[in-house]
Amino acid sequence: MRITVIGTGYVGLVTGACFAKLGHTVTCVDIDEEKVRKINDGIPPIYEEGLEEILKANKNRIKATADHRSAIMSSDVTFICVGTPSRKDGSIDLTFIKETVIQTATILKEMNRWHLVVVKSTVVPGTTQNFVLPLLEQHSGKHVGTDVGLAMNPEFLKEGVAIPDFLNPDRIVIGSTDSKSTATLKELYKVFTCPILVTNLSAAEMIKYASNTFLATKISFINEIGNLCKHLGIDTYQVADGMGLDRRIGRAFLDSGIGYGGSCFPKDVNALLAWAKKNKENARITESARAVNNDQPLRLLRLLKKHIPKLRGKTIGILGLAFKPNTDDIRESRAIPIVQALLKEGTTIKAYDPQAMPAFKKLYPQLTYCSTAEEVLSSDAILIATLWEEFTMLDYRGKTVIDGRRLEQAKNAQTYEGVCW
Ligand code: UGA
């Protein structure tokens, strides 16, 4: 199939690259000429494990352009993968979706054959049906369902393992208005053996939000249990193992610590809450999951103060700044509220992260960034905020460590406290 992917963020580019790997002809569209040039040179503008190899190995089947028209006119399916940034109130901003749909529809007006438009961007329930569909019909002059196809196909990719997640999915969700759109997407995904669930447009959108919010809630739940376990010195990880053996529960996403960060969970939780509010609903469970997550990193600080009541003038080390290991992404990283609180206390901060220091430096130039993890160990106390593999190699003997991610080796420290175990 000939596929256009609009937006070359990590979802768009991984989707495009994986479809090319599967033998399809892919054109990635982005307004950023620099990104376009890089992709055409086989260099991914974002870091994602394995992406460069796929781009290079499938150069004959994937190209990038800033020209929407040529891409769409020569393809059968267009995936919309543009960003939906958060507004101040947590709701999502549909500006890029709107621009892209109008642009696509205007091009489709000239097309004298059927074409399928697929929304892959994360949008709150009702957006494709009530916002995208009318725009598409209005600007293309075509009827959705007969002249043009429309589908909603959420992604479930984790940063860092997005390629294996794409190529080995648990499920594929197709929200669709008509059988031709469904059949086209089923054809595209026919190489996968996982279940394919066909729903209407809004249910597909809700599956994405419900999945992310559920996983975020699962993390906050185990953190709450962990906070209780701490009172009796119960090992929360053993509790998680015990719970996880129940197939109805499952062990995944039960690692307790300082909470979830990243570009997805916090944003999607906020968007669901804003959307619930708009619908005059009180989403209490999700609200609580967010409240637990906001407090969890501050617990690390409270524990630190138990050991060093007067933080002013002290040097505190932070190991890990990325929102999770194996990425340079610091969006909503739990290290951010920790750093903010430490700065307020008047501490000097020594920090180290194998990948995320350049990004963090832009936000907090006043920290001392160390060139090795060992350098951080000379601080008055060390906080572990991200579980990077290399932190397992350090010698923590004689140190004070307050652990936010449960690093087994750090238990050798002279003083060791886990945030919720
Ligand atoms: C998340 C989802 O896992 C993907 O399925 C989804 O497609 C993606 O969001 C998205 O919506 O695009 P991602 O944000 O890349 O993926 O990261 P995760 O690996 O899920 O981790 C999120 C946060 O939860 C991290 O800060 C991590 O440290 C934390 N976490 C995760 C825990 O605190 N405990 C756990 O047991 C698991």
Short mmCIF file of C-alpha atoms in Angstrom, two decimals, residues 29-275:
data_model
loop_
_atom_site.label_atom_id
_atom_site.label_comp_id
_atom_site.label_asym_id
_atom_site.label_seq_id
_atom_site.Cartn_x
_atom_site.Cartn_y
_atom_site.Cartn_z
CA VAL A 29 5.34 14.71 5.74
CA ASP A 30 6.63 17.38 8.05
CA ILE A 31 6.73 21.16 7.81
CA ASP A 32 10.20 21.15 9.38
CA GLU A 33 12.65 21.02 6.42
CA GLU A 34 15.53 20.02 8.68
CA LYS A 35 13.64 16.92 9.85
CA VAL A 36 12.76 16.10 6.23
CA ARG A 37 16.39 16.31 5.18
CA LYS A 38 17.54 14.13 8.07
CA ILE A 39 14.95 11.42 7.41
CA ASN A 40 15.93 11.34 3.73
CA ASP A 41 19.55 10.88 4.85
CA GLY A 42 18.48 7.94 7.01
CA ILE A 43 19.04 9.86 10.26
CA PRO A 44 16.08 9.89 12.67
CA PRO A 45 15.47 13.38 14.12
CA ILE A 46 14.52 11.68 17.43
CA TYR A 47 16.34 8.89 19.22
CA GLU A 48 14.45 5.62 19.23
CA GLU A 49 16.24 2.30 19.52
CA GLY A 50 16.47 0.53 16.14
CA LEU A 51 14.92 3.37 14.12
CA GLU A 52 18.07 4.41 12.28
CA GLU A 53 18.69 0.83 11.12
CA ILE A 54 15.13 0.57 9.74
CA LEU A 55 15.35 3.95 7.98
CA LYS A 56 18.67 3.00 6.38
CA ALA A 57 17.65 -0.55 5.42
CA ASN A 58 14.38 0.62 3.79
CA LYS A 59 15.59 3.79 2.11
CA ASN A 60 13.96 2.77 -1.16
CA ARG A 61 10.53 2.54 0.50
CA ILE A 62 10.50 5.54 2.84
CA LYS A 63 11.05 9.17 2.04
CA ALA A 64 10.16 12.47 3.62
CA THR A 65 8.83 15.70 2.17
CA ALA A 66 7.36 19.02 3.24
CA ASP A 67 4.92 18.83 0.32
CA HIS A 68 1.58 17.49 1.56
CA ARG A 69 0.03 17.54 -1.89
CA SER A 70 2.49 15.30 -3.69
CA ALA A 71 2.50 12.84 -0.78
CA ILE A 72 -1.26 12.55 -0.40
CA MET A 73 -2.03 12.54 -4.14
CA SER A 74 0.25 9.55 -4.67
CA SER A 75 -0.97 7.49 -1.70
CA ASP A 76 -3.96 5.37 -0.65
CA VAL A 77 -3.97 6.05 3.08
CA THR A 78 -3.01 9.11 5.14
CA PHE A 79 -2.15 8.72 8.83
CA ILE A 80 -2.45 11.88 10.91
CA CYS A 81 0.21 11.74 13.63
CA VAL A 82 0.56 15.40 14.57
CA GLY A 83 0.89 16.54 18.18
CA THR A 84 -2.00 17.41 20.48
CA PRO A 85 -0.26 19.57 23.11
CA SER A 86 -1.80 20.34 26.49
CA ARG A 87 -3.49 23.63 27.21
CA LYS A 88 -3.16 25.27 30.61
CA ASP A 89 -6.36 23.60 31.88
CA GLY A 90 -5.10 20.14 30.83
CA SER A 91 -7.36 19.87 27.78
CA ILE A 92 -5.72 19.15 24.43
CA ASP A 93 -5.06 21.73 21.76
CA LEU A 94 -6.45 20.63 18.38
CA THR A 95 -4.79 23.38 16.32
CA PHE A 96 -2.41 21.01 14.49
CA ILE A 97 -5.17 18.45 13.93
CA LYS A 98 -7.40 21.15 12.47
CA GLU A 99 -4.72 22.52 10.15
CA THR A 100 -3.76 19.04 8.97
CA VAL A 101 -7.35 17.90 8.35
CA ILE A 102 -8.19 21.06 6.39
CA GLN A 103 -5.01 20.74 4.33
CA THR A 104 -5.63 17.05 3.66
CA ALA A 105 -9.29 17.62 2.79
CA THR A 106 -8.42 20.44 0.38
CA ILE A 107 -6.05 18.09 -1.44
CA LEU A 108 -8.60 15.26 -1.41
CA LYS A 109 -11.06 17.59 -3.15
CA GLU A 110 -8.97 17.20 -6.31
CA MET A 111 -8.63 13.43 -5.98
CA ASN A 112 -10.95 11.36 -8.11
CA ARG A 113 -10.55 8.13 -6.17
CA TRP A 114 -11.28 6.86 -2.68
CA HIS A 115 -8.72 7.65 0.01
CA LEU A 116 -8.57 6.70 3.67
CA VAL A 117 -7.74 9.25 6.39
CA VAL A 118 -6.66 7.74 9.71
CA VAL A 119 -6.35 9.69 12.95
CA LYS A 120 -3.49 8.23 15.02
CA SER A 121 -2.86 11.29 17.20
CA THR A 122 -4.24 10.91 20.73
CA VAL A 123 -7.52 12.83 20.85
CA VAL A 124 -10.29 12.79 23.46
CA PRO A 125 -13.41 10.73 22.75
CA GLY A 126 -15.72 12.35 20.21
CA THR A 127 -12.98 14.35 18.44
CA THR A 128 -12.82 12.29 15.22
CA GLN A 129 -16.60 12.00 14.93
CA ASN A 130 -17.55 15.55 15.92
CA PHE A 131 -14.52 17.61 14.88
CA VAL A 132 -12.47 15.79 12.22
CA LEU A 133 -15.37 14.31 10.23
CA PRO A 134 -17.27 17.59 9.64
CA LEU A 135 -14.01 19.41 8.74
CA LEU A 136 -13.07 16.66 6.31
CA GLU A 137 -16.47 16.75 4.61
CA GLN A 138 -16.64 20.53 4.53
CA HIS A 139 -13.20 21.07 2.98
CA SER A 140 -13.13 18.08 0.63
CA GLY A 141 -16.72 18.41 -0.57
CA LYS A 142 -16.90 14.64 -0.17
CA HIS A 143 -19.05 12.37 1.92
CA VAL A 144 -17.25 10.41 4.62
CA GLY A 145 -18.15 6.74 4.35
CA THR A 146 -18.66 6.68 0.59
CA ASP A 147 -16.22 9.06 -1.17
CA VAL A 148 -13.60 9.19 1.53
CA GLY A 149 -12.80 6.83 4.41
CA LEU A 150 -12.18 7.90 8.00
CA ALA A 151 -10.77 5.80 10.83
CA MET A 152 -9.29 6.23 14.29
CA ASN A 153 -6.38 3.93 15.04
CA PRO A 154 -4.73 4.63 18.42
CA GLU A 155 -1.10 3.79 19.12
CA PHE A 156 0.18 1.91 22.16
CA LEU A 157 3.91 2.46 21.74
CA LYS A 158 6.26 2.91 24.68
CA GLU A 159 9.17 5.26 24.14
CA GLY A 160 12.44 3.35 23.88
CA VAL A 161 10.72 0.13 22.77
CA ALA A 162 8.34 1.70 20.24
CA ILE A 163 9.59 -0.46 17.35
CA PRO A 164 9.16 -3.83 19.05
CA ASP A 165 5.82 -2.56 20.40
CA PHE A 166 4.72 -1.70 16.84
CA LEU A 167 5.92 -4.95 15.31
CA ASN A 168 4.62 -7.15 18.11
CA PRO A 169 1.39 -5.53 19.32
CA ASP A 170 -0.95 -6.91 22.00
CA ARG A 171 -3.91 -5.67 19.98
CA ILE A 172 -4.87 -3.36 17.14
CA VAL A 173 -7.86 -1.09 17.57
CA ILE A 174 -9.69 0.18 14.50
CA GLY A 175 -12.37 2.78 15.03
CA SER A 176 -14.19 3.18 11.77
CA THR A 177 -17.28 4.61 10.13
CA ASP A 178 -17.58 2.17 7.22
CA SER A 179 -16.61 -1.31 6.10
CA LYS A 180 -14.20 -0.16 3.37
CA SER A 181 -12.09 1.81 5.87
CA THR A 182 -12.10 -1.17 8.24
CA ALA A 183 -11.12 -3.57 5.45
CA THR A 184 -8.29 -1.30 4.30
CA LEU A 185 -6.78 -1.07 7.78
CA LYS A 186 -7.26 -4.80 8.36
CA GLU A 187 -5.35 -5.43 5.14
CA LEU A 188 -2.56 -3.14 6.32
CA TYR A 189 -2.27 -4.96 9.66
CA LYS A 190 -2.85 -8.48 8.32
CA VAL A 191 0.73 -9.57 9.08
CA PHE A 192 0.03 -9.34 12.80
CA THR A 193 -1.45 -12.29 14.64
CA CYS A 194 -2.83 -10.28 17.57
CA PRO A 195 -6.54 -9.58 18.02
CA ILE A 196 -7.95 -6.75 15.91
CA LEU A 197 -10.81 -4.95 17.61
CA VAL A 198 -13.18 -2.94 15.42
CA THR A 199 -15.20 -0.23 17.16
CA ASN A 200 -16.77 3.09 16.33
CA LEU A 201 -14.56 6.20 16.22
CA SER A 202 -15.21 7.39 19.78
CA ALA A 203 -14.73 3.97 21.41
CA ALA A 204 -11.29 3.69 19.76
CA GLU A 205 -10.36 7.07 21.22
CA MET A 206 -11.66 6.02 24.63
CA ILE A 207 -9.68 2.75 24.53
CA LYS A 208 -6.49 4.78 24.24
CA TYR A 209 -7.37 7.10 27.14
CA ALA A 210 -8.75 4.33 29.31
CA SER A 211 -5.61 2.22 28.75
CA ASN A 212 -3.17 4.98 29.64
CA THR A 213 -5.25 6.20 32.57
CA PHE A 214 -5.61 2.65 33.87
CA LEU A 215 -1.84 2.08 33.71
CA ALA A 216 -1.21 5.42 35.43
CA THR A 217 -3.76 4.43 38.09
CA LYS A 218 -2.09 1.03 38.50
CA ILE A 219 1.20 2.80 39.24
CA SER A 220 -0.43 5.22 41.69
CA PHE A 221 -2.25 2.32 43.35
CA ILE A 222 0.95 0.37 44.00
CA ASN A 223 2.58 3.57 45.22
CA GLU A 224 -0.26 4.04 47.68
CA ILE A 225 0.11 0.41 48.82
CA GLY A 226 3.87 1.04 49.03
CA ASN A 227 3.35 4.09 51.22
CA LEU A 228 1.38 1.85 53.59
CA CYS A 229 3.95 -0.98 53.38
CA LYS A 230 6.68 1.42 54.43
CA HIS A 231 5.14 1.77 57.90
CA LEU A 232 5.79 -1.92 58.62
CA GLY A 233 8.90 -2.41 56.51
CA ILE A 234 6.98 -4.66 54.12
CA ASP A 235 8.74 -5.18 50.79
CA THR A 236 6.28 -3.66 48.30
CA TYR A 237 8.03 -5.42 45.42
CA GLN A 238 7.24 -8.77 47.03
CA VAL A 239 3.66 -7.62 47.42
CA ALA A 240 3.59 -6.65 43.73
CA ASP A 241 5.02 -10.06 42.79
CA GLY A 242 2.38 -11.76 44.86
CA MET A 243 -0.40 -9.68 43.34
CA GLY A 244 1.00 -9.99 39.85
CA LEU A 245 0.80 -13.79 39.88
CA ASP A 246 -2.96 -13.41 39.81
CA ARG A 247 -3.68 -13.41 36.08
CA ARG A 248 -6.52 -10.98 36.60
CA ILE A 249 -4.03 -8.42 37.95
CA GLY A 250 -0.69 -9.04 36.20
CA ARG A 251 2.74 -7.88 37.43
CA ALA A 252 3.36 -5.17 34.79
CA PHE A 253 3.23 -1.53 35.92
CA LEU A 254 3.35 -2.45 39.60
CA ASP A 255 6.86 -1.10 40.21
CA SER A 256 6.39 1.37 43.03
CA GLY A 257 8.52 4.48 43.31
CA ILE A 258 8.31 8.23 42.78
CA GLY A 259 5.57 7.95 40.17
CA TYR A 260 5.00 8.24 36.45
CA GLY A 261 6.32 10.93 34.12
CA GLY A 262 6.79 11.25 30.38
CA SER A 263 4.88 12.83 27.55
CA CYS A 264 1.88 10.51 27.75
CA PHE A 265 0.53 9.46 31.15
CA PRO A 266 0.50 12.91 32.83
CA LYS A 267 -0.87 14.57 29.68
CA ASP A 268 -3.54 11.94 29.03
CA VAL A 269 -4.65 11.88 32.67
CA ASN A 270 -4.97 15.68 32.59
CA ALA A 271 -6.86 15.60 29.28
CA LEU A 272 -9.28 12.94 30.53
CA LEU A 273 -9.93 14.95 33.68
CA ALA A 274 -10.48 18.17 31.70
CA TRP A 275 -12.81 16.32 29.34
#
